[in-house]
Amino acid sequence: MELHQSGHVWNKDWVSFLRPWIPILLGLHMQFSRASGSSCPEECRCDRTFVYCNERSLTSVPLGIGEGYKTLYLHNNQINNAGFPLEFHHVASVENVYLYGNQLDEFPINLPKNVRVLHLQENNIQTISRTALAQLLWLEELHLDDNSISTVGVEEGAFREAISLKMLFLTKNHLSSVPIGLPEDLKELRLDENRIAVIAEEAFRNVTRLERLLLDGNLLTDEGVAPGTFQDLVMLRELSLARNSLTYPPPLLPGDVLVKLNFQDNQMNEIPVTSFEGLRRLERLDISNNQLQSLTQGVFDGLVSLRQLTVRNNLWLCDCSINWVILWLKSLPTSLNVRGFMCQKPERVRGMVIRELNTELIQCPDSTTTAPPPINLPPTSPGLTSRSPPSSTDSPSDMHSLSPPSKLPSSPTHHPPLFSSSPPRDREQRTNLPPLDPERENLQIKFTILNGSAIHVSWVASFPVTAYKVTWAKMGPSLSGDTVRDRMVGGEHRGIRLANLEPKSTYRICVIPLDAFNNYRPKDDTVCSEAVTKPVSYGPDNNKGPLWPEQATQQDPSSPFLLAGLIGGAVIVVLVLLLSIFCWHMHKKDRSSSTNWKYNKGRRKDDYGEAGTKKDNSILEMTETSFQIVSLNNEQLLKGDYRIQPMYTPNGGIGFRDFPVGNNSTVYCKNNVQADTDFCRA
């Protein structure tokens, strides 16, 4: 009785334990049943929500794709427009379809009705109908890159049927204009690498939510872009018009939220001062690879949020019109990164960074400053700054005295020496600089050529300086230097030694005073000039004093000929040695072959007449038409009277009996049996 009661209690507890788990178990069972009910085509492989039918040489979409799958891979097959069955349109769970790399020539119909992302790149699609897109009410992202779509092949208003479309990619097609009737909710439109030459003013009128527009690599000109074309794109954040044929930026750009603007690789030769007005949020501007030579002052004043400006590969002319750019660059905050301001003209400043230019390098034809008197400079060092000729009474040294030309006096006798006109009488380096005249110049530098790989630069300033920045670069034939190297030194220093330079080379050296924040001084206190290192000297000439620029720039006429003579002599010696080895080898080979050579080795023995000499020291062989005697055992034949007689003739002829036999002959018959001559027959 007690046992029965305890069993009843246990059954009651078991039911109460399973009761909360019943809904969970039923849910798992239903989920498992649904997953197991999703059929997978036998041509494909299915994994959770993915169906992999790619790269299987399919010509149509396989049948039997069940519900529950979200992503379908059908790319890189041979599917054509006839390969989309109607039941494929009713698969409601598929949202992502990859059909790129097939053989479609029209926009396909019967695609899954709930597809959101559709990839149709790298087909041969030429036409797009409204009917096909009207089936895709939930389509948000459409990729049609690298097809053959033309403007006439797109039915007007076709893309508007895809009412949910947010991203449309039409790169690398044959469009000659922007398609009419784009969806209103479109946020990104890519039309790059087409043949668009004209953009109608109403092309983007209804696309007010567009945020990114790419028109790179088309045929756009100034006349092909209607005024105010982009004015209605109030949400536009990025506009790219690279690789077109524009000569100036289109007017009336949208300025509310535009952040990135690209105009590189056009034919722009001017930028109106109002081009960037109102672009207060613009952060990145690229105008590189154009034909710009100068900029109108104030063209960048409205770009208060600019963070990166790229102006590379333009034809910047460094004359008086560039002065405001120099001052603007020096006043920029560190948060703004400017790239590519480098002089291209005139030739004497080609390759120099515009920010580091000063007034002594810029020619201003209307300037009222008294020009310094010209002097004769070395042939390989074109004059960048005017210098006074040296006085013969000055102490000889390899020192340069430079100062801004606008502050130099007109009398050349007041200048410190540039180069000594007479050879040096001692090698003592001069370290004391002459006192500066504050009314005459702000910064003076001097060079001392130490040897072929080192130059000592010394300076003195008439104003307090926190630090100096010294830059130097080797100059080429066009005065465009290689990589610019720089070094910072404290304001208390008055000189620096530049080492590891190349001998007999021209270096452009600049000394730039910096303030307490390592910024350039607002005035043009930078001083630049050129110095020539010594050539490498050998022998007793090493003990001579420093070479003057006239000597350093003069080429030694015997050096190239000496080097050519050494190289030519070495080549001749090597050739003679190789020829001697070759002749010795051939001579040795001939001797070896002459001692071991056997005449007509390999021919049939029956073709020869055989005879022996006395004591069989040698074997003599003879052909039917001629013969040659060769000693085969390399022993000298015994002296005596030898006669060679034919035993038989293979093709008929004279017989053995026609010749008398001498006493010193041994006769062999055909069978190599020694016999009497009377009984031998041919």
XYZ file of C-alpha atoms in Angstrom:
682
model
C 0.000 0.000 0.000
C 2.808 2.337 0.914
C 4.740 1.369 -2.234
C 1.780 2.131 -4.477
C 1.334 5.524 -2.878
C 4.999 6.461 -3.402
C 4.793 5.470 -7.075
C 1.794 7.691 -7.562
C 3.667 10.640 -6.062
C 6.664 10.045 -8.351
C 4.481 10.039 -11.488
C 2.921 13.305 -10.416
C 6.347 14.911 -9.940
C 7.545 13.722 -13.374
C 4.606 15.330 -15.148
C 5.168 18.610 -13.338
C 8.843 18.487 -14.331
C 8.142 18.008 -18.060
C 5.309 20.517 -18.296
C 7.522 23.687 -18.831
C 9.705 21.911 -21.390
C 6.864 20.846 -23.661
C 6.561 24.167 -25.604
C 10.338 24.316 -26.109
C 10.479 20.787 -27.432
C 7.545 21.401 -29.770
C 9.232 24.548 -31.143
C 12.486 22.720 -31.810
C 10.586 19.925 -33.496
C 8.741 22.332 -35.792
C 11.982 24.170 -36.665
C 13.739 20.909 -37.444
C 10.829 19.738 -39.545
C 10.845 22.987 -41.512
C 14.609 22.826 -42.127
C 14.446 19.192 -43.133
C 11.582 20.031 -45.475
C 13.740 22.529 -47.481
C 14.770 20.689 -50.584
C 18.174 21.169 -52.203
C 18.718 20.654 -55.950
C 20.893 17.688 -56.731
C 23.180 19.849 -58.902
C 23.976 22.150 -55.973
C 25.267 22.039 -52.444
C 23.243 23.492 -49.589
C 24.515 24.665 -46.248
C 22.106 26.183 -43.724
C 20.670 29.225 -45.569
C 23.090 29.101 -48.533
C 22.686 27.321 -51.874
C 25.902 26.885 -53.898
C 25.204 26.329 -57.601
C 28.118 28.345 -58.959
C 30.643 27.194 -61.571
C 28.715 24.088 -62.642
C 28.173 24.919 -66.348
C 24.434 25.301 -65.740
C 22.305 26.710 -68.561
C 19.244 27.322 -66.348
C 18.352 27.777 -62.723
C 17.986 24.301 -61.174
C 14.544 23.225 -60.050
C 13.696 22.201 -56.531
C 14.989 25.152 -54.508
C 12.839 25.038 -51.408
C 11.920 27.631 -48.836
C 14.286 28.527 -46.008
C 17.297 29.525 -48.099
C 18.320 33.210 -48.223
C 21.430 33.367 -50.442
C 21.708 31.727 -53.846
C 25.034 31.532 -55.729
C 24.587 31.018 -59.485
C 27.605 32.936 -60.790
C 30.078 31.781 -63.458
C 27.674 29.476 -65.270
C 26.117 29.578 -68.752
C 22.624 30.605 -67.775
C 20.684 32.533 -70.439
C 17.409 34.418 -70.291
C 15.361 31.302 -71.017
C 16.701 29.564 -67.946
C 14.462 31.144 -65.266
C 11.434 28.949 -64.473
C 8.277 30.529 -63.054
C 8.533 28.594 -59.793
C 11.848 30.404 -59.110
C 9.900 33.657 -58.770
C 7.783 32.199 -55.950
C 10.680 31.220 -53.667
C 9.895 33.817 -51.026
C 12.845 33.267 -48.669
C 15.664 34.119 -51.135
C 17.020 37.659 -50.595
C 20.505 37.597 -52.207
C 21.124 36.307 -55.739
C 24.535 36.184 -57.462
C 24.212 35.819 -61.243
C 27.378 37.514 -62.502
C 29.480 35.894 -65.207
C 26.649 34.248 -67.172
C 25.202 34.674 -70.680
C 22.310 37.070 -70.097
C 21.517 39.611 -72.827
C 18.391 41.061 -71.195
C 17.445 41.879 -67.640
C 16.014 38.532 -66.432
C 12.424 37.989 -65.353
C 11.030 35.496 -62.820
C 13.658 36.351 -60.247
C 12.725 35.682 -56.576
C 10.045 38.197 -55.669
C 11.625 39.208 -52.369
C 15.210 39.608 -53.566
C 17.029 42.559 -51.981
C 20.578 42.300 -53.415
C 21.052 41.303 -57.054
C 24.438 40.869 -58.800
C 24.299 40.826 -62.618
C 27.832 42.022 -63.446
C 29.892 40.692 -66.361
C 27.020 39.577 -68.546
C 25.987 40.973 -71.911
C 22.801 42.723 -70.830
C 21.707 45.279 -73.420
C 18.095 46.077 -72.529
C 16.219 46.731 -69.282
C 12.427 46.688 -69.256
C 9.971 48.135 -66.783
C 8.212 44.769 -66.517
C 11.321 42.995 -65.245
C 12.013 45.553 -62.515
C 8.372 45.868 -61.543
C 8.563 42.304 -60.171
C 11.268 43.319 -57.671
C 9.458 45.531 -55.186
C 11.973 44.880 -52.397
C 15.158 45.279 -54.433
C 17.595 47.624 -52.633
C 20.977 46.990 -54.280
C 21.441 46.342 -58.008
C 24.833 45.633 -59.627
C 24.891 45.973 -63.432
C 28.605 46.710 -63.927
C 30.470 45.604 -67.031
C 27.536 44.953 -69.357
C 26.474 46.432 -72.707
C 23.676 48.715 -71.511
C 23.110 51.770 -73.699
C 20.839 54.744 -73.199
C 18.326 53.522 -75.798
C 18.341 50.073 -74.240
C 16.874 51.343 -70.943
C 13.125 51.819 -71.068
C 12.229 55.249 -69.728
C 11.281 55.034 -66.081
C 12.440 51.406 -65.792
C 14.521 51.955 -62.652
C 11.678 53.881 -61.045
C 9.665 50.632 -60.919
C 12.120 49.335 -58.307
C 10.605 51.543 -55.647
C 12.928 50.315 -52.857
C 16.177 50.703 -54.805
C 18.927 52.446 -52.785
C 22.139 51.584 -54.676
C 22.522 51.384 -58.453
C 25.847 50.435 -60.074
C 26.194 50.974 -63.843
C 29.989 51.151 -64.176
C 31.576 50.139 -67.510
C 28.567 50.238 -69.802
C 27.700 52.134 -72.993
C 25.523 54.919 -71.599
C 25.702 58.261 -73.404
C 23.505 60.112 -70.889
C 22.107 59.702 -67.399
C 19.041 57.396 -67.436
C 15.774 59.255 -67.024
C 13.434 58.186 -64.249
C 15.628 57.134 -61.343
C 14.014 55.967 -58.084
C 13.382 58.703 -55.562
C 15.002 56.904 -52.628
C 18.286 56.284 -54.466
C 21.320 57.024 -52.261
C 24.279 55.882 -54.365
C 24.653 56.033 -58.136
C 27.759 54.920 -60.020
C 27.966 55.895 -63.683
C 31.758 55.865 -64.105
C 33.526 54.457 -67.173
C 30.686 55.132 -69.604
C 30.318 57.448 -72.617
C 28.240 60.162 -71.000
C 28.803 63.473 -72.759
C 25.654 65.351 -71.706
C 23.859 65.668 -68.367
C 20.437 67.231 -68.645
C 19.416 69.735 -66.019
C 16.504 67.543 -64.908
C 18.572 64.352 -64.716
C 18.831 64.454 -60.912
C 15.818 66.620 -60.150
C 13.811 63.920 -58.368
C 16.772 62.167 -56.734
C 16.999 64.484 -53.761
C 18.209 61.799 -51.343
C 21.311 60.929 -53.368
C 24.453 60.846 -51.189
C 27.156 59.501 -53.518
C 27.507 60.219 -57.250
C 30.414 58.962 -59.367
C 30.814 60.174 -62.959
C 34.514 59.373 -63.486
C 35.912 58.372 -66.855
C 33.222 59.846 -69.115
C 33.233 62.415 -71.945
C 31.912 65.393 -70.006
C 32.850 68.904 -71.113
C 31.915 72.318 -69.784
C 29.079 72.585 -72.308
C 27.799 69.077 -71.534
C 27.025 69.869 -67.896
C 24.032 72.134 -67.615
C 24.242 74.943 -65.021
C 22.678 73.917 -61.747
C 22.762 70.210 -62.610
C 23.852 69.245 -59.092
C 22.127 72.068 -57.245
C 19.123 70.005 -56.134
C 21.244 67.220 -54.607
C 21.002 68.674 -51.125
C 22.010 65.391 -49.433
C 25.050 64.754 -51.646
C 28.196 63.949 -49.632
C 30.559 62.808 -52.424
C 30.817 64.003 -56.021
C 33.509 62.654 -58.344
C 34.072 63.984 -61.870
C 37.586 62.645 -62.451
C 38.952 61.681 -65.881
C 36.712 63.945 -67.940
C 37.398 67.005 -70.122
C 36.331 69.859 -67.865
C 38.319 73.101 -67.985
C 36.786 74.537 -64.790
C 34.543 73.189 -61.997
C 30.791 73.142 -62.692
C 28.994 76.088 -61.094
C 26.404 75.900 -58.321
C 27.713 72.837 -56.517
C 25.606 71.604 -53.581
C 27.248 72.874 -50.414
C 25.051 71.763 -47.560
C 26.691 68.436 -46.730
C 29.293 67.876 -49.499
C 32.391 66.316 -47.908
C 34.447 64.937 -50.815
C 34.984 66.510 -54.245
C 37.202 65.044 -56.986
C 38.272 66.835 -60.178
C 41.571 65.054 -60.922
C 42.640 64.134 -64.460
C 40.677 66.811 -66.275
C 41.877 69.726 -68.410
C 41.295 72.520 -65.912
C 43.376 75.610 -66.552
C 41.567 77.937 -64.161
C 39.376 77.823 -61.071
C 37.074 80.814 -60.608
C 37.209 82.367 -57.183
C 33.533 81.516 -56.606
C 33.852 77.833 -57.531
C 33.985 76.570 -53.948
C 31.762 79.151 -52.320
C 29.431 77.721 -49.721
C 31.263 74.374 -49.377
C 31.752 74.888 -45.666
C 31.697 71.149 -44.877
C 34.070 70.046 -47.619
C 36.927 67.979 -46.157
C 38.691 66.480 -49.184
C 39.408 68.248 -52.476
C 41.462 66.768 -55.328
C 42.419 68.902 -58.345
C 45.569 66.990 -59.315
C 46.651 66.113 -62.873
C 45.202 69.190 -64.542
C 46.638 72.148 -66.468
C 46.621 74.678 -63.639
C 49.466 77.211 -63.564
C 48.148 79.596 -60.944
C 45.257 80.099 -58.536
C 43.141 83.155 -57.864
C 43.793 84.534 -54.418
C 41.051 83.595 -51.973
C 39.797 80.577 -53.931
C 40.090 78.372 -50.822
C 38.903 80.898 -48.254
C 35.448 79.378 -47.849
C 36.727 75.842 -47.209
C 36.801 76.118 -43.430
C 36.476 72.336 -42.865
C 39.120 71.279 -45.403
C 41.393 68.478 -44.160
C 43.135 67.303 -47.334
C 43.987 69.206 -50.522
C 45.740 67.414 -53.395
C 47.153 69.466 -56.274
C 49.841 67.163 -57.723
C 51.023 67.180 -61.337
C 49.882 70.640 -62.352
C 51.943 73.209 -64.238
C 52.528 75.528 -61.289
C 54.278 78.724 -62.380
C 56.373 80.145 -59.551
C 56.295 83.855 -60.302
C 54.805 86.801 -58.432
C 51.310 85.315 -58.668
C 52.357 82.485 -56.364
C 53.277 84.774 -53.463
C 49.869 84.558 -51.827
C 49.986 80.739 -52.017
C 53.310 80.748 -50.128
C 51.873 82.914 -47.364
C 48.674 80.851 -47.268
C 50.598 77.576 -46.978
C 52.740 78.923 -44.154
C 49.669 80.029 -42.227
C 47.796 76.718 -42.459
C 47.066 74.691 -39.307
C 48.628 71.278 -38.879
C 45.223 69.633 -39.300
C 45.201 70.532 -43.017
C 47.301 68.262 -45.232
C 48.297 69.859 -48.563
C 50.071 67.726 -51.151
C 51.619 68.527 -54.504
C 52.443 72.254 -54.531
C 55.744 72.034 -56.446
C 57.193 74.436 -58.991
C 57.249 73.354 -62.632
C 58.249 76.694 -64.156
C 60.603 78.515 -64.559
C 63.374 75.993 -65.012
C 65.624 77.436 -62.315
C 63.130 76.527 -59.550
C 61.659 73.415 -61.131
C 61.041 70.692 -58.546
C 61.169 73.020 -55.538
C 58.444 72.963 -52.889
C 56.404 76.149 -53.151
C 56.056 76.497 -49.392
C 59.818 76.833 -49.006
C 60.224 79.548 -51.628
C 61.146 83.101 -50.690
C 61.279 86.406 -52.502
C 64.842 85.944 -53.740
C 63.735 83.023 -55.902
C 60.680 84.690 -57.412
C 60.994 87.084 -60.313
C 58.592 89.995 -60.137
C 58.893 92.151 -63.267
C 56.900 95.017 -61.701
C 58.882 95.018 -58.465
C 60.422 98.326 -57.373
C 63.219 96.626 -55.469
C 66.705 97.510 -56.677
C 68.155 94.492 -58.362
C 71.604 93.403 -57.211
C 74.418 93.584 -59.745
C 75.022 90.436 -61.772
C 78.140 88.377 -61.340
C 79.731 85.517 -63.208
C 78.785 82.229 -61.602
C 80.231 78.801 -62.330
C 78.775 77.178 -65.461
C 77.200 74.266 -63.591
C 75.608 76.429 -60.902
C 72.896 78.619 -62.434
C 72.313 81.745 -60.382
C 69.464 81.463 -57.933
C 70.485 84.452 -55.829
C 72.607 87.418 -56.800
C 75.980 87.507 -55.115
C 78.828 90.013 -55.123
C 82.224 89.182 -56.617
C 85.021 88.361 -54.192
C 87.680 90.807 -53.193
C 91.248 89.785 -53.763
C 92.209 91.089 -50.357
C 89.853 88.820 -48.447
C 91.113 85.776 -46.683
C 90.730 82.799 -49.012
C 88.098 80.279 -48.005
C 85.367 78.206 -49.588
C 82.578 80.300 -48.104
C 79.315 81.624 -49.484
C 77.627 84.745 -48.192
C 73.932 84.917 -49.018
C 71.156 87.262 -48.150
C 67.787 88.244 -49.606
C 68.416 90.291 -52.751
C 65.765 92.831 -51.920
C 67.851 94.032 -49.024
C 71.289 93.924 -50.627
C 73.035 97.241 -51.298
C 73.694 98.309 -54.818
C 77.424 98.539 -54.237
C 79.150 95.185 -54.671
C 82.116 96.208 -52.517
C 80.072 95.965 -49.332
C 79.291 92.279 -49.841
C 81.182 89.548 -48.027
C 83.209 87.273 -50.300
C 81.427 84.615 -52.302
C 84.333 82.718 -53.826
C 87.995 83.601 -53.696
C 89.338 84.547 -57.089
C 92.891 83.522 -56.184
C 94.171 80.118 -55.042
C 94.218 79.608 -51.281
C 97.503 80.106 -49.468
C 96.504 78.254 -46.321
C 93.935 75.668 -45.307
C 92.714 77.325 -42.178
C 88.894 77.231 -42.001
C 87.302 80.605 -41.349
C 84.598 80.389 -38.692
C 84.040 84.068 -37.839
C 81.248 85.597 -39.890
C 81.281 89.330 -40.569
C 78.813 91.360 -38.520
C 75.356 91.787 -39.964
C 73.861 95.080 -40.891
C 70.238 94.929 -39.626
C 69.120 97.321 -42.329
C 70.720 95.230 -45.008
C 69.791 91.604 -44.333
C 68.163 89.305 -41.793
C 70.024 86.004 -42.226
C 73.463 85.248 -43.646
C 74.867 81.802 -44.360
C 78.307 80.636 -45.469
C 79.571 77.349 -46.829
C 82.929 75.683 -46.250
C 83.692 72.839 -48.640
C 85.529 70.344 -46.421
C 86.084 67.492 -48.881
C 84.267 65.473 -51.509
C 81.575 64.274 -49.114
C 81.136 67.029 -46.516
C 80.129 70.693 -46.370
C 80.084 72.877 -43.302
C 77.172 75.334 -43.195
C 77.384 78.308 -40.824
C 74.958 81.160 -40.331
C 74.164 84.230 -38.278
C 70.779 85.904 -37.815
C 69.903 89.439 -36.805
C 66.771 88.291 -34.942
C 66.133 85.709 -32.196
C 65.477 82.222 -33.541
C 64.194 79.231 -31.543
C 65.391 76.606 -34.027
C 66.735 76.236 -37.540
C 65.665 73.766 -40.189
C 68.456 72.934 -42.649
C 67.409 71.207 -45.888
C 69.630 69.971 -48.687
C 69.177 68.040 -51.921
C 71.395 67.068 -54.815
C 70.517 68.995 -57.952
C 70.204 67.365 -61.357
C 70.709 68.793 -64.849
C 67.295 70.466 -64.720
C 67.828 71.735 -61.163
C 65.158 69.385 -59.890
C 66.713 67.743 -56.877
C 66.318 64.262 -55.568
C 64.938 63.464 -52.136
C 65.147 66.473 -49.861
C 66.823 65.752 -46.538
C 66.485 67.987 -43.539
C 67.777 68.374 -40.000
C 66.602 70.453 -37.070
C 69.118 72.271 -34.871
C 68.613 74.503 -31.874
C 68.599 78.245 -32.094
C 71.827 78.479 -30.138
C 73.781 76.676 -32.882
C 75.600 78.646 -35.558
C 76.577 75.865 -37.921
C 76.144 72.251 -39.000
C 78.247 69.726 -40.896
C 76.550 67.923 -43.800
C 78.233 64.570 -44.429
C 77.780 61.576 -46.745
C 77.473 63.784 -49.827
C 78.433 62.729 -53.326
C 81.720 64.092 -54.688
C 81.735 66.660 -57.464
C 77.984 67.305 -57.079
C 75.859 70.403 -56.733
C 73.685 70.618 -53.627
C 70.989 73.145 -52.886
C 71.042 74.049 -49.201
C 68.419 76.099 -47.360
C 68.431 77.455 -43.815
C 64.943 78.117 -42.466
C 64.377 79.907 -39.139
C 61.497 78.535 -37.054
C 59.589 80.015 -34.171
C 58.841 78.425 -30.810
C 56.157 76.195 -32.380
C 58.393 75.042 -35.254
C 56.376 77.174 -37.667
C 57.812 79.307 -40.409
C 58.305 82.953 -39.657
C 55.754 85.126 -41.400
C 58.500 87.018 -43.223
C 60.662 85.570 -45.970
C 63.715 84.837 -43.860
C 64.546 81.537 -45.554
C 67.910 81.624 -47.352
C 68.857 79.088 -50.012
C 71.881 78.651 -52.230
C 74.003 76.028 -53.942
C 77.371 74.497 -53.109
C 79.586 72.139 -55.072
C 81.461 69.332 -53.332
C 85.058 68.554 -54.205
C 85.952 65.850 -56.676
C 87.745 62.770 -55.443
C 91.495 63.376 -55.770
C 94.333 60.845 -55.669
C 98.049 60.832 -54.936
C 99.848 63.985 -53.823
C 96.885 66.134 -54.799
C 95.166 65.003 -51.604
C 97.293 67.436 -49.674
C 96.173 70.420 -51.627
C 93.760 72.939 -50.262
C 90.036 73.032 -50.966
C 88.907 73.279 -54.552
C 87.152 76.474 -55.540
C 83.850 76.252 -57.378
C 85.575 77.097 -60.642
C 87.866 74.137 -60.098
C 85.194 71.878 -58.687
C 82.892 72.319 -61.622
C 85.631 71.813 -64.221
C 85.783 68.311 -65.626
C 89.129 66.520 -65.751
C 89.509 65.677 -69.450
C 91.916 62.786 -68.841
C 89.684 60.911 -66.391
C 87.246 59.398 -68.936
C 90.067 58.390 -71.274
C 92.039 56.808 -68.443
C 89.026 54.802 -67.341
C 88.275 53.761 -70.917
C 91.914 52.713 -71.410
C 91.870 50.579 -68.273
C 88.650 48.865 -69.274
C 89.874 48.296 -72.853
C 93.204 46.876 -71.688
C 91.485 44.487 -69.317
C 89.165 43.293 -72.083
C 92.091 42.694 -74.476
C 94.021 40.712 -71.850
C 91.021 38.506 -71.174
C 90.448 37.888 -74.891
C 94.114 36.971 -75.482
C 94.041 34.593 -72.534
C 90.876 32.897 -73.777
C 92.329 32.590 -77.304
C 95.522 31.023 -75.958
C 93.591 28.457 -73.951
C 91.474 27.627 -76.999
C 94.523 27.146 -79.270
C 96.299 24.993 -76.684
C 93.234 22.832 -76.280
C 92.790 22.343 -80.051
C 96.482 21.527 -80.521
C 96.351 18.918 -77.789
C 93.199 17.441 -79.249
C 94.753 17.192 -82.737
C 97.794 15.365 -81.372
C 95.663 12.942 -79.458
C 93.421 12.206 -82.429
C 96.399 11.780 -84.823
C 98.017 9.119 -82.658
C 94.857 7.110 -82.104
C 93.176 7.564 -85.466
C 92.218 4.509 -87.498
C 91.477 4.797 -91.134
C 87.912 4.143 -92.264
C 86.932 2.560 -88.984
C 83.625 0.789 -89.256
C 83.671 -0.213 -92.891
C 83.276 -3.849 -93.894
C 86.406 -5.867 -93.775
C 85.673 -7.431 -97.162
C 86.205 -4.062 -98.818
C 89.918 -4.025 -98.017
C 92.990 -5.793 -99.264
C 95.056 -6.985 -96.295
C 98.825 -7.437 -96.120
C 101.395 -7.749 -93.402
C 104.835 -6.347 -92.935
C 107.895 -8.039 -91.649
C 107.366 -9.386 -88.147
C 103.739 -8.055 -88.330
C 104.812 -4.806 -86.714
C 102.207 -2.870 -88.725
C 99.037 -3.550 -90.621
C 98.522 -1.811 -93.912
C 95.021 -1.177 -95.282
C 94.037 -0.271 -98.830
C 90.773 0.584 -100.512
C 89.865 -0.307 -104.040
C 90.632 3.069 -105.562
C 93.285 4.504 -103.258
C 95.122 3.602 -100.133
C 96.937 5.145 -97.183
C 99.490 3.645 -94.913
C 98.927 4.234 -91.212
C 100.848 2.827 -88.322
C 98.171 1.477 -85.981
C 100.347 0.315 -83.163
C 102.310 3.580 -82.967
C 105.592 1.829 -83.708
C 108.022 2.877 -86.377
C 108.008 0.665 -89.445
C 111.111 -1.323 -90.057
C 113.265 -0.186 -92.886
C 113.261 -2.361 -95.917
C 111.768 -2.980 -99.302
C 108.021 -3.266 -98.997
C 105.563 -3.762 -101.793
C 101.844 -3.804 -101.477
C 100.041 -6.173 -103.810
C 96.265 -6.480 -104.285
C 95.105 -9.994 -103.444
C 91.732 -9.664 -105.118
C 89.449 -7.033 -106.489
C 85.839 -6.927 -105.332
C 84.516 -5.598 -108.653
C 86.920 -7.160 -111.044
C 90.174 -5.747 -112.348
C 93.763 -6.793 -112.497
C 94.780 -9.979 -110.811
C 97.495 -10.849 -108.431
C 99.559 -12.523 -111.096
C 100.107 -9.222 -112.859
C 102.534 -8.069 -110.215
C 105.841 -9.645 -109.261
C 106.302 -10.471 -105.610
C 109.372 -9.306 -103.869
C 111.499 -11.275 -101.491
C 110.412 -9.294 -98.498
C 106.669 -9.975 -98.901
C 104.287 -12.205 -97.143
C 101.286 -13.187 -99.172
C 97.832 -13.788 -97.748
C 94.881 -15.055 -99.653
C 91.274 -14.169 -99.134
C 90.825 -16.549 -96.246
C 93.790 -15.084 -94.349
C 95.798 -18.250 -94.976
C 99.421 -17.802 -95.888
C 99.998 -19.386 -99.313
C 102.106 -19.406 -102.301
C 101.450 -16.682 -104.747
C 100.893 -19.111 -107.570
C 97.800 -20.580 -105.943
C 96.051 -17.361 -104.808
C 93.091 -16.227 -106.868
C 90.971 -13.129 -106.586
